[in-house]
Amino acid sequence: RAVANLRLPGVAGLDDVVLGGGRLWQLITTAHRPTLHDLMDADVLGANDAALIAADTGQALIALHRAGLHHGSIDVHAVLATRSGTAILLEAGLVAGSTTGDITAWSTMVTALAAHIDVLSPAGAADLRECAEVASVEGLVPAMSWLARSARTVDNSTASRRALAATAERVADSLSDTG
């Protein structure tokens, strides 16, 4: 419920948290697709898309941790690409977690993103792997600083955000077409 009462950047806004069938469910007004898993499955991510997703989710985790909360289950299913060209965290706080656990899970997810784009962009993949390593050793704040300084990786321009938004919309539309 603590997450439901907060409005944190990069964390899906919650309308309510309910218990049903022995599980907690978060009710959100944001579309729930496409997830990072959907984007990776559709094989549509470029190096900059991957870097933007890493940066957005890293910043969201920092905000969550500063609020004294944890995500607890970060993976490719718990990240949503929005139609505004940002990546946000879903399911924040549904399970018990820790800062260390969140950082480890985020680093694993970023390493998976790196593997996904490796053929397309070996340099971008290397940057993401390095960012994940910095997070594992030094924490998220130094990792975000490192990623921001890595000019060959992240283009946070309006055009890049529009490109990610268009990709998210295409994948969301294809998912709704297929059921």
JSON list of C-alpha atoms in Angstrom, two decimals:
[
{"chain": "A", "resi": 1, "resn": "ARG", "atom": "CA", "xyz": [0.00, 0.00, 0.00]},
{"chain": "A", "resi": 2, "resn": "ALA", "atom": "CA", "xyz": [2.95, 2.36, 0.56]},
{"chain": "A", "resi": 3, "resn": "VAL", "atom": "CA", "xyz": [3.72, 2.30, -3.18]},
{"chain": "A", "resi": 4, "resn": "ALA", "atom": "CA", "xyz": [0.05, 3.01, -4.00]},
{"chain": "A", "resi": 5, "resn": "ASN", "atom": "CA", "xyz": [0.21, 6.22, -1.99]},
{"chain": "A", "resi": 6, "resn": "LEU", "atom": "CA", "xyz": [3.29, 7.52, -3.79]},
{"chain": "A", "resi": 7, "resn": "ARG", "atom": "CA", "xyz": [3.59, 9.08, -7.20]},
{"chain": "A", "resi": 8, "resn": "LEU", "atom": "CA", "xyz": [7.15, 8.32, -8.18]},
{"chain": "A", "resi": 9, "resn": "PRO", "atom": "CA", "xyz": [8.65, 9.02, -11.59]},
{"chain": "A", "resi": 10, "resn": "GLY", "atom": "CA", "xyz": [9.22, 5.81, -13.50]},
{"chain": "A", "resi": 11, "resn": "VAL", "atom": "CA", "xyz": [6.90, 3.72, -11.34]},
{"chain": "A", "resi": 12, "resn": "ALA", "atom": "CA", "xyz": [3.44, 2.85, -12.66]},
{"chain": "A", "resi": 13, "resn": "GLY", "atom": "CA", "xyz": [0.81, 4.87, -10.83]},
{"chain": "A", "resi": 14, "resn": "LEU", "atom": "CA", "xyz": [-1.48, 2.66, -8.82]},
{"chain": "A", "resi": 15, "resn": "ASP", "atom": "CA", "xyz": [-5.20, 3.08, -8.40]},
{"chain": "A", "resi": 16, "resn": "ASP", "atom": "CA", "xyz": [-5.49, 0.37, -5.79]},
{"chain": "A", "resi": 17, "resn": "VAL", "atom": "CA", "xyz": [-3.93, -2.78, -4.38]},
{"chain": "A", "resi": 18, "resn": "VAL", "atom": "CA", "xyz": [-6.29, -5.69, -3.77]},
{"chain": "A", "resi": 19, "resn": "LEU", "atom": "CA", "xyz": [-6.00, -9.21, -2.42]},
{"chain": "A", "resi": 20, "resn": "GLY", "atom": "CA", "xyz": [-7.61, -11.93, -4.50]},
{"chain": "A", "resi": 21, "resn": "GLY", "atom": "CA", "xyz": [-7.01, -15.64, -4.75]},
{"chain": "A", "resi": 22, "resn": "GLY", "atom": "CA", "xyz": [-4.26, -15.40, -2.17]},
{"chain": "A", "resi": 23, "resn": "ARG", "atom": "CA", "xyz": [-2.26, -12.92, -4.29]},
{"chain": "A", "resi": 24, "resn": "LEU", "atom": "CA", "xyz": [-1.79, -9.18, -4.26]},
{"chain": "A", "resi": 25, "resn": "TRP", "atom": "CA", "xyz": [-2.89, -7.40, -7.43]},
{"chain": "A", "resi": 26, "resn": "GLN", "atom": "CA", "xyz": [-1.99, -3.85, -8.42]},
{"chain": "A", "resi": 27, "resn": "LEU", "atom": "CA", "xyz": [-4.69, -2.00, -10.33]},
{"chain": "A", "resi": 28, "resn": "ILE", "atom": "CA", "xyz": [-3.17, 0.53, -12.70]},
{"chain": "A", "resi": 29, "resn": "THR", "atom": "CA", "xyz": [-4.64, 2.87, -15.28]},
{"chain": "A", "resi": 30, "resn": "THR", "atom": "CA", "xyz": [-1.62, 2.56, -17.57]},
{"chain": "A", "resi": 31, "resn": "ALA", "atom": "CA", "xyz": [-1.73, 0.00, -20.37]},
{"chain": "A", "resi": 32, "resn": "HIS", "atom": "CA", "xyz": [0.10, -3.12, -19.25]},
{"chain": "A", "resi": 33, "resn": "ARG", "atom": "CA", "xyz": [1.74, -3.96, -22.59]},
{"chain": "A", "resi": 34, "resn": "PRO", "atom": "CA", "xyz": [4.25, -3.99, -24.11]},
{"chain": "A", "resi": 35, "resn": "THR", "atom": "CA", "xyz": [6.58, -5.19, -21.43]},
{"chain": "A", "resi": 36, "resn": "LEU", "atom": "CA", "xyz": [10.31, -5.36, -21.95]},
{"chain": "A", "resi": 37, "resn": "HIS", "atom": "CA", "xyz": [9.81, -9.08, -22.53]},
{"chain": "A", "resi": 38, "resn": "ASP", "atom": "CA", "xyz": [7.36, -8.28, -25.37]},
{"chain": "A", "resi": 39, "resn": "LEU", "atom": "CA", "xyz": [9.84, -5.87, -26.96]},
{"chain": "A", "resi": 40, "resn": "MET", "atom": "CA", "xyz": [12.69, -8.36, -26.73]},
{"chain": "A", "resi": 41, "resn": "ASP", "atom": "CA", "xyz": [10.48, -11.15, -28.07]},
{"chain": "A", "resi": 42, "resn": "ALA", "atom": "CA", "xyz": [9.49, -8.95, -31.05]},
{"chain": "A", "resi": 43, "resn": "ASP", "atom": "CA", "xyz": [13.22, -8.28, -31.64]},
{"chain": "A", "resi": 44, "resn": "VAL", "atom": "CA", "xyz": [12.65, -4.56, -32.19]},
{"chain": "A", "resi": 45, "resn": "LEU", "atom": "CA", "xyz": [15.04, -2.95, -29.71]},
{"chain": "A", "resi": 46, "resn": "GLY", "atom": "CA", "xyz": [17.99, -0.93, -30.86]},
{"chain": "A", "resi": 47, "resn": "ALA", "atom": "CA", "xyz": [20.99, 0.00, -28.76]},
{"chain": "A", "resi": 48, "resn": "ASN", "atom": "CA", "xyz": [19.60, 3.40, -27.80]},
{"chain": "A", "resi": 49, "resn": "ASP", "atom": "CA", "xyz": [16.22, 1.92, -26.90]},
{"chain": "A", "resi": 50, "resn": "ALA", "atom": "CA", "xyz": [17.97, -0.53, -24.58]},
{"chain": "A", "resi": 51, "resn": "ALA", "atom": "CA", "xyz": [20.05, 2.25, -23.01]},
{"chain": "A", "resi": 52, "resn": "LEU", "atom": "CA", "xyz": [16.97, 4.43, -22.46]},
{"chain": "A", "resi": 53, "resn": "ILE", "atom": "CA", "xyz": [15.17, 1.53, -20.79]},
{"chain": "A", "resi": 54, "resn": "ALA", "atom": "CA", "xyz": [18.17, 0.87, -18.55]},
{"chain": "A", "resi": 55, "resn": "ALA", "atom": "CA", "xyz": [18.39, 4.56, -17.62]},
{"chain": "A", "resi": 56, "resn": "ASP", "atom": "CA", "xyz": [14.66, 4.96, -16.98]},
{"chain": "A", "resi": 57, "resn": "THR", "atom": "CA", "xyz": [14.39, 1.86, -14.81]},
{"chain": "A", "resi": 58, "resn": "GLY", "atom": "CA", "xyz": [17.60, 2.67, -12.93]},
{"chain": "A", "resi": 59, "resn": "GLN", "atom": "CA", "xyz": [16.34, 6.18, -12.12]},
{"chain": "A", "resi": 60, "resn": "ALA", "atom": "CA", "xyz": [12.96, 4.75, -11.05]},
{"chain": "A", "resi": 61, "resn": "LEU", "atom": "CA", "xyz": [14.68, 2.34, -8.68]},
{"chain": "A", "resi": 62, "resn": "ILE", "atom": "CA", "xyz": [16.72, 5.16, -7.19]},
{"chain": "A", "resi": 63, "resn": "ALA", "atom": "CA", "xyz": [13.48, 7.11, -6.55]},
{"chain": "A", "resi": 64, "resn": "LEU", "atom": "CA", "xyz": [11.85, 4.03, -5.02]},
{"chain": "A", "resi": 65, "resn": "HIS", "atom": "CA", "xyz": [14.84, 3.40, -2.75]},
{"chain": "A", "resi": 66, "resn": "ARG", "atom": "CA", "xyz": [14.99, 7.06, -1.68]},
{"chain": "A", "resi": 67, "resn": "ALA", "atom": "CA", "xyz": [11.34, 6.73, -0.65]},
{"chain": "A", "resi": 68, "resn": "GLY", "atom": "CA", "xyz": [12.38, 3.82, 1.59]},
{"chain": "A", "resi": 69, "resn": "LEU", "atom": "CA", "xyz": [10.78, 1.19, -0.65]},
{"chain": "A", "resi": 70, "resn": "HIS", "atom": "CA", "xyz": [11.95, -1.68, -2.83]},
{"chain": "A", "resi": 71, "resn": "HIS", "atom": "CA", "xyz": [10.69, -3.26, -6.02]},
{"chain": "A", "resi": 72, "resn": "GLY", "atom": "CA", "xyz": [11.35, -6.86, -5.06]},
{"chain": "A", "resi": 73, "resn": "SER", "atom": "CA", "xyz": [10.88, -8.54, -8.44]},
{"chain": "A", "resi": 74, "resn": "ILE", "atom": "CA", "xyz": [12.53, -6.65, -11.28]},
{"chain": "A", "resi": 75, "resn": "ASP", "atom": "CA", "xyz": [12.72, -8.57, -14.53]},
{"chain": "A", "resi": 76, "resn": "VAL", "atom": "CA", "xyz": [11.72, -8.17, -18.18]},
{"chain": "A", "resi": 77, "resn": "HIS", "atom": "CA", "xyz": [8.06, -8.77, -17.29]},
{"chain": "A", "resi": 78, "resn": "ALA", "atom": "CA", "xyz": [7.99, -5.94, -14.72]},
{"chain": "A", "resi": 79, "resn": "VAL", "atom": "CA", "xyz": [9.09, -3.16, -17.09]},
{"chain": "A", "resi": 80, "resn": "LEU", "atom": "CA", "xyz": [6.59, -1.40, -19.34]},
{"chain": "A", "resi": 81, "resn": "ALA", "atom": "CA", "xyz": [7.47, 0.63, -22.42]},
{"chain": "A", "resi": 82, "resn": "THR", "atom": "CA", "xyz": [4.95, 3.46, -22.56]},
{"chain": "A", "resi": 83, "resn": "ARG", "atom": "CA", "xyz": [3.53, 5.18, -25.59]},
{"chain": "A", "resi": 84, "resn": "SER", "atom": "CA", "xyz": [5.27, 8.34, -24.40]},
{"chain": "A", "resi": 85, "resn": "GLY", "atom": "CA", "xyz": [8.69, 6.76, -24.96]},
{"chain": "A", "resi": 86, "resn": "THR", "atom": "CA", "xyz": [9.64, 5.99, -21.38]},
{"chain": "A", "resi": 87, "resn": "ALA", "atom": "CA", "xyz": [10.09, 2.77, -19.48]},
{"chain": "A", "resi": 88, "resn": "ILE", "atom": "CA", "xyz": [8.35, 2.38, -16.14]},
{"chain": "A", "resi": 89, "resn": "LEU", "atom": "CA", "xyz": [8.39, -0.23, -13.42]},
{"chain": "A", "resi": 90, "resn": "LEU", "atom": "CA", "xyz": [5.34, -2.40, -12.83]},
{"chain": "A", "resi": 91, "resn": "GLU", "atom": "CA", "xyz": [4.61, -4.46, -9.72]},
{"chain": "A", "resi": 92, "resn": "ALA", "atom": "CA", "xyz": [6.75, -2.33, -7.43]},
{"chain": "A", "resi": 93, "resn": "GLY", "atom": "CA", "xyz": [6.58, -3.47, -3.84]},
{"chain": "A", "resi": 94, "resn": "LEU", "atom": "CA", "xyz": [4.39, -6.54, -4.37]},
{"chain": "A", "resi": 95, "resn": "VAL", "atom": "CA", "xyz": [6.99, -8.79, -2.80]},
{"chain": "A", "resi": 96, "resn": "ALA", "atom": "CA", "xyz": [9.50, -8.15, -0.07]},
{"chain": "A", "resi": 97, "resn": "GLY", "atom": "CA", "xyz": [12.78, -6.89, -1.38]},
{"chain": "A", "resi": 98, "resn": "SER", "atom": "CA", "xyz": [16.01, -5.13, -0.57]},
{"chain": "A", "resi": 99, "resn": "THR", "atom": "CA", "xyz": [18.15, -2.50, -2.19]},
{"chain": "A", "resi": 100, "resn": "THR", "atom": "CA", "xyz": [20.85, -5.09, -2.84]},
{"chain": "A", "resi": 101, "resn": "GLY", "atom": "CA", "xyz": [18.33, -7.51, -4.35]},
{"chain": "A", "resi": 102, "resn": "ASP", "atom": "CA", "xyz": [16.88, -4.79, -6.58]},
{"chain": "A", "resi": 103, "resn": "ILE", "atom": "CA", "xyz": [20.34, -3.78, -7.81]},
{"chain": "A", "resi": 104, "resn": "THR", "atom": "CA", "xyz": [21.26, -7.39, -8.54]},
{"chain": "A", "resi": 105, "resn": "ALA", "atom": "CA", "xyz": [18.00, -7.97, -10.43]},
{"chain": "A", "resi": 106, "resn": "TRP", "atom": "CA", "xyz": [18.36, -4.69, -12.35]},
{"chain": "A", "resi": 107, "resn": "SER", "atom": "CA", "xyz": [21.96, -5.57, -13.30]},
{"chain": "A", "resi": 108, "resn": "THR", "atom": "CA", "xyz": [20.80, -8.98, -14.51]},
{"chain": "A", "resi": 109, "resn": "MET", "atom": "CA", "xyz": [18.07, -7.35, -16.60]},
{"chain": "A", "resi": 110, "resn": "VAL", "atom": "CA", "xyz": [20.50, -4.83, -18.11]},
{"chain": "A", "resi": 111, "resn": "THR", "atom": "CA", "xyz": [22.93, -7.65, -18.91]},
{"chain": "A", "resi": 112, "resn": "ALA", "atom": "CA", "xyz": [20.07, -9.45, -20.71]},
{"chain": "A", "resi": 113, "resn": "LEU", "atom": "CA", "xyz": [19.40, -6.24, -22.68]},
{"chain": "A", "resi": 114, "resn": "ALA", "atom": "CA", "xyz": [23.09, -6.13, -23.59]},
{"chain": "A", "resi": 115, "resn": "ALA", "atom": "CA", "xyz": [22.99, -9.72, -24.83]},
{"chain": "A", "resi": 116, "resn": "HIS", "atom": "CA", "xyz": [19.87, -8.91, -26.84]},
{"chain": "A", "resi": 117, "resn": "ILE", "atom": "CA", "xyz": [21.50, -6.03, -28.75]},
{"chain": "A", "resi": 118, "resn": "ASP", "atom": "CA", "xyz": [25.02, -7.51, -28.96]},
{"chain": "A", "resi": 119, "resn": "VAL", "atom": "CA", "xyz": [24.88, -8.46, -32.66]},
{"chain": "A", "resi": 120, "resn": "LEU", "atom": "CA", "xyz": [23.29, -5.16, -33.67]},
{"chain": "A", "resi": 121, "resn": "SER", "atom": "CA", "xyz": [25.57, -3.00, -31.55]},
{"chain": "A", "resi": 122, "resn": "PRO", "atom": "CA", "xyz": [28.58, -4.62, -29.87]},
{"chain": "A", "resi": 123, "resn": "ALA", "atom": "CA", "xyz": [29.72, -1.24, -28.51]},
{"chain": "A", "resi": 124, "resn": "GLY", "atom": "CA", "xyz": [26.28, -0.46, -27.05]},
{"chain": "A", "resi": 125, "resn": "ALA", "atom": "CA", "xyz": [26.11, -3.94, -25.54]},
{"chain": "A", "resi": 126, "resn": "ALA", "atom": "CA", "xyz": [29.55, -3.50, -23.98]},
{"chain": "A", "resi": 127, "resn": "ASP", "atom": "CA", "xyz": [28.43, -0.19, -22.47]},
{"chain": "A", "resi": 128, "resn": "LEU", "atom": "CA", "xyz": [25.34, -1.81, -20.94]},
{"chain": "A", "resi": 129, "resn": "ARG", "atom": "CA", "xyz": [27.40, -4.66, -19.51]},
{"chain": "A", "resi": 130, "resn": "GLU", "atom": "CA", "xyz": [29.81, -2.12, -18.00]},
{"chain": "A", "resi": 131, "resn": "CYS", "atom": "CA", "xyz": [26.89, -0.15, -16.54]},
{"chain": "A", "resi": 132, "resn": "ALA", "atom": "CA", "xyz": [25.50, -3.34, -14.96]},
{"chain": "A", "resi": 133, "resn": "GLU", "atom": "CA", "xyz": [28.92, -4.09, -13.49]},
{"chain": "A", "resi": 134, "resn": "VAL", "atom": "CA", "xyz": [29.22, -0.57, -12.05]},
{"chain": "A", "resi": 135, "resn": "ALA", "atom": "CA", "xyz": [25.78, -1.00, -10.43]},
{"chain": "A", "resi": 136, "resn": "SER", "atom": "CA", "xyz": [26.78, -4.37, -8.96]},
{"chain": "A", "resi": 137, "resn": "VAL", "atom": "CA", "xyz": [29.98, -3.01, -7.45]},
{"chain": "A", "resi": 138, "resn": "GLU", "atom": "CA", "xyz": [29.21, 0.64, -6.66]},
{"chain": "A", "resi": 139, "resn": "GLY", "atom": "CA", "xyz": [25.40, 0.99, -6.73]},
{"chain": "A", "resi": 140, "resn": "LEU", "atom": "CA", "xyz": [22.74, 2.51, -8.95]},
{"chain": "A", "resi": 141, "resn": "VAL", "atom": "CA", "xyz": [23.67, 6.18, -8.58]},
{"chain": "A", "resi": 142, "resn": "PRO", "atom": "CA", "xyz": [27.23, 5.65, -9.88]},
{"chain": "A", "resi": 143, "resn": "ALA", "atom": "CA", "xyz": [25.84, 3.37, -12.63]},
{"chain": "A", "resi": 144, "resn": "MET", "atom": "CA", "xyz": [23.41, 6.08, -13.78]},
{"chain": "A", "resi": 145, "resn": "SER", "atom": "CA", "xyz": [26.24, 8.64, -13.75]},
{"chain": "A", "resi": 146, "resn": "TRP", "atom": "CA", "xyz": [28.39, 6.27, -15.77]},
{"chain": "A", "resi": 147, "resn": "LEU", "atom": "CA", "xyz": [25.58, 5.65, -18.28]},
{"chain": "A", "resi": 148, "resn": "ALA", "atom": "CA", "xyz": [24.90, 9.38, -18.67]},
{"chain": "A", "resi": 149, "resn": "ARG", "atom": "CA", "xyz": [28.59, 9.99, -19.45]},
{"chain": "A", "resi": 150, "resn": "SER", "atom": "CA", "xyz": [28.63, 7.21, -22.03]},
{"chain": "A", "resi": 151, "resn": "ALA", "atom": "CA", "xyz": [27.64, 9.39, -24.99]},
{"chain": "A", "resi": 152, "resn": "ARG", "atom": "CA", "xyz": [27.84, 6.57, -27.51]},
{"chain": "A", "resi": 153, "resn": "THR", "atom": "CA", "xyz": [25.12, 4.71, -25.63]},
{"chain": "A", "resi": 154, "resn": "VAL", "atom": "CA", "xyz": [22.32, 7.06, -24.60]},
{"chain": "A", "resi": 155, "resn": "ASP", "atom": "CA", "xyz": [20.61, 9.63, -26.78]},
{"chain": "A", "resi": 156, "resn": "ASN", "atom": "CA", "xyz": [17.87, 11.06, -24.55]},
{"chain": "A", "resi": 157, "resn": "SER", "atom": "CA", "xyz": [16.58, 13.44, -27.22]},
{"chain": "A", "resi": 158, "resn": "THR", "atom": "CA", "xyz": [12.93, 13.98, -28.03]},
{"chain": "A", "resi": 159, "resn": "ALA", "atom": "CA", "xyz": [13.46, 12.13, -31.31]},
{"chain": "A", "resi": 160, "resn": "SER", "atom": "CA", "xyz": [14.84, 9.09, -29.44]},
{"chain": "A", "resi": 161, "resn": "ARG", "atom": "CA", "xyz": [11.91, 9.12, -27.05]},
{"chain": "A", "resi": 162, "resn": "ARG", "atom": "CA", "xyz": [9.51, 9.33, -30.00]},
{"chain": "A", "resi": 163, "resn": "ALA", "atom": "CA", "xyz": [11.27, 6.38, -31.63]},
{"chain": "A", "resi": 164, "resn": "LEU", "atom": "CA", "xyz": [10.90, 4.27, -28.48]},
{"chain": "A", "resi": 165, "resn": "ALA", "atom": "CA", "xyz": [7.25, 5.35, -28.21]},
{"chain": "A", "resi": 166, "resn": "ALA", "atom": "CA", "xyz": [6.61, 4.31, -31.82]},
{"chain": "A", "resi": 167, "resn": "THR", "atom": "CA", "xyz": [8.26, 0.94, -31.19]},
{"chain": "A", "resi": 168, "resn": "ALA", "atom": "CA", "xyz": [6.14, 0.41, -28.07]},
{"chain": "A", "resi": 169, "resn": "GLU", "atom": "CA", "xyz": [2.98, 1.34, -29.96]},
{"chain": "A", "resi": 170, "resn": "ARG", "atom": "CA", "xyz": [3.77, -1.01, -32.86]},
{"chain": "A", "resi": 171, "resn": "VAL", "atom": "CA", "xyz": [4.41, -3.92, -30.51]},
{"chain": "A", "resi": 172, "resn": "ALA", "atom": "CA", "xyz": [1.32, -3.13, -28.38]},
{"chain": "A", "resi": 173, "resn": "ASP", "atom": "CA", "xyz": [-0.81, -3.00, -31.53]},
{"chain": "A", "resi": 174, "resn": "SER", "atom": "CA", "xyz": [0.58, -6.32, -32.79]},
{"chain": "A", "resi": 175, "resn": "LEU", "atom": "CA", "xyz": [-0.11, -7.91, -29.39]},
{"chain": "A", "resi": 176, "resn": "SER", "atom": "CA", "xyz": [-3.71, -6.71, -29.44]},
{"chain": "A", "resi": 177, "resn": "ASP", "atom": "CA", "xyz": [-4.10, -8.01, -33.02]},
{"chain": "A", "resi": 178, "resn": "THR", "atom": "CA", "xyz": [-2.94, -11.48, -32.01]},
{"chain": "A", "resi": 179, "resn": "GLY", "atom": "CA", "xyz": [-5.07, -11.74, -28.89]}
]
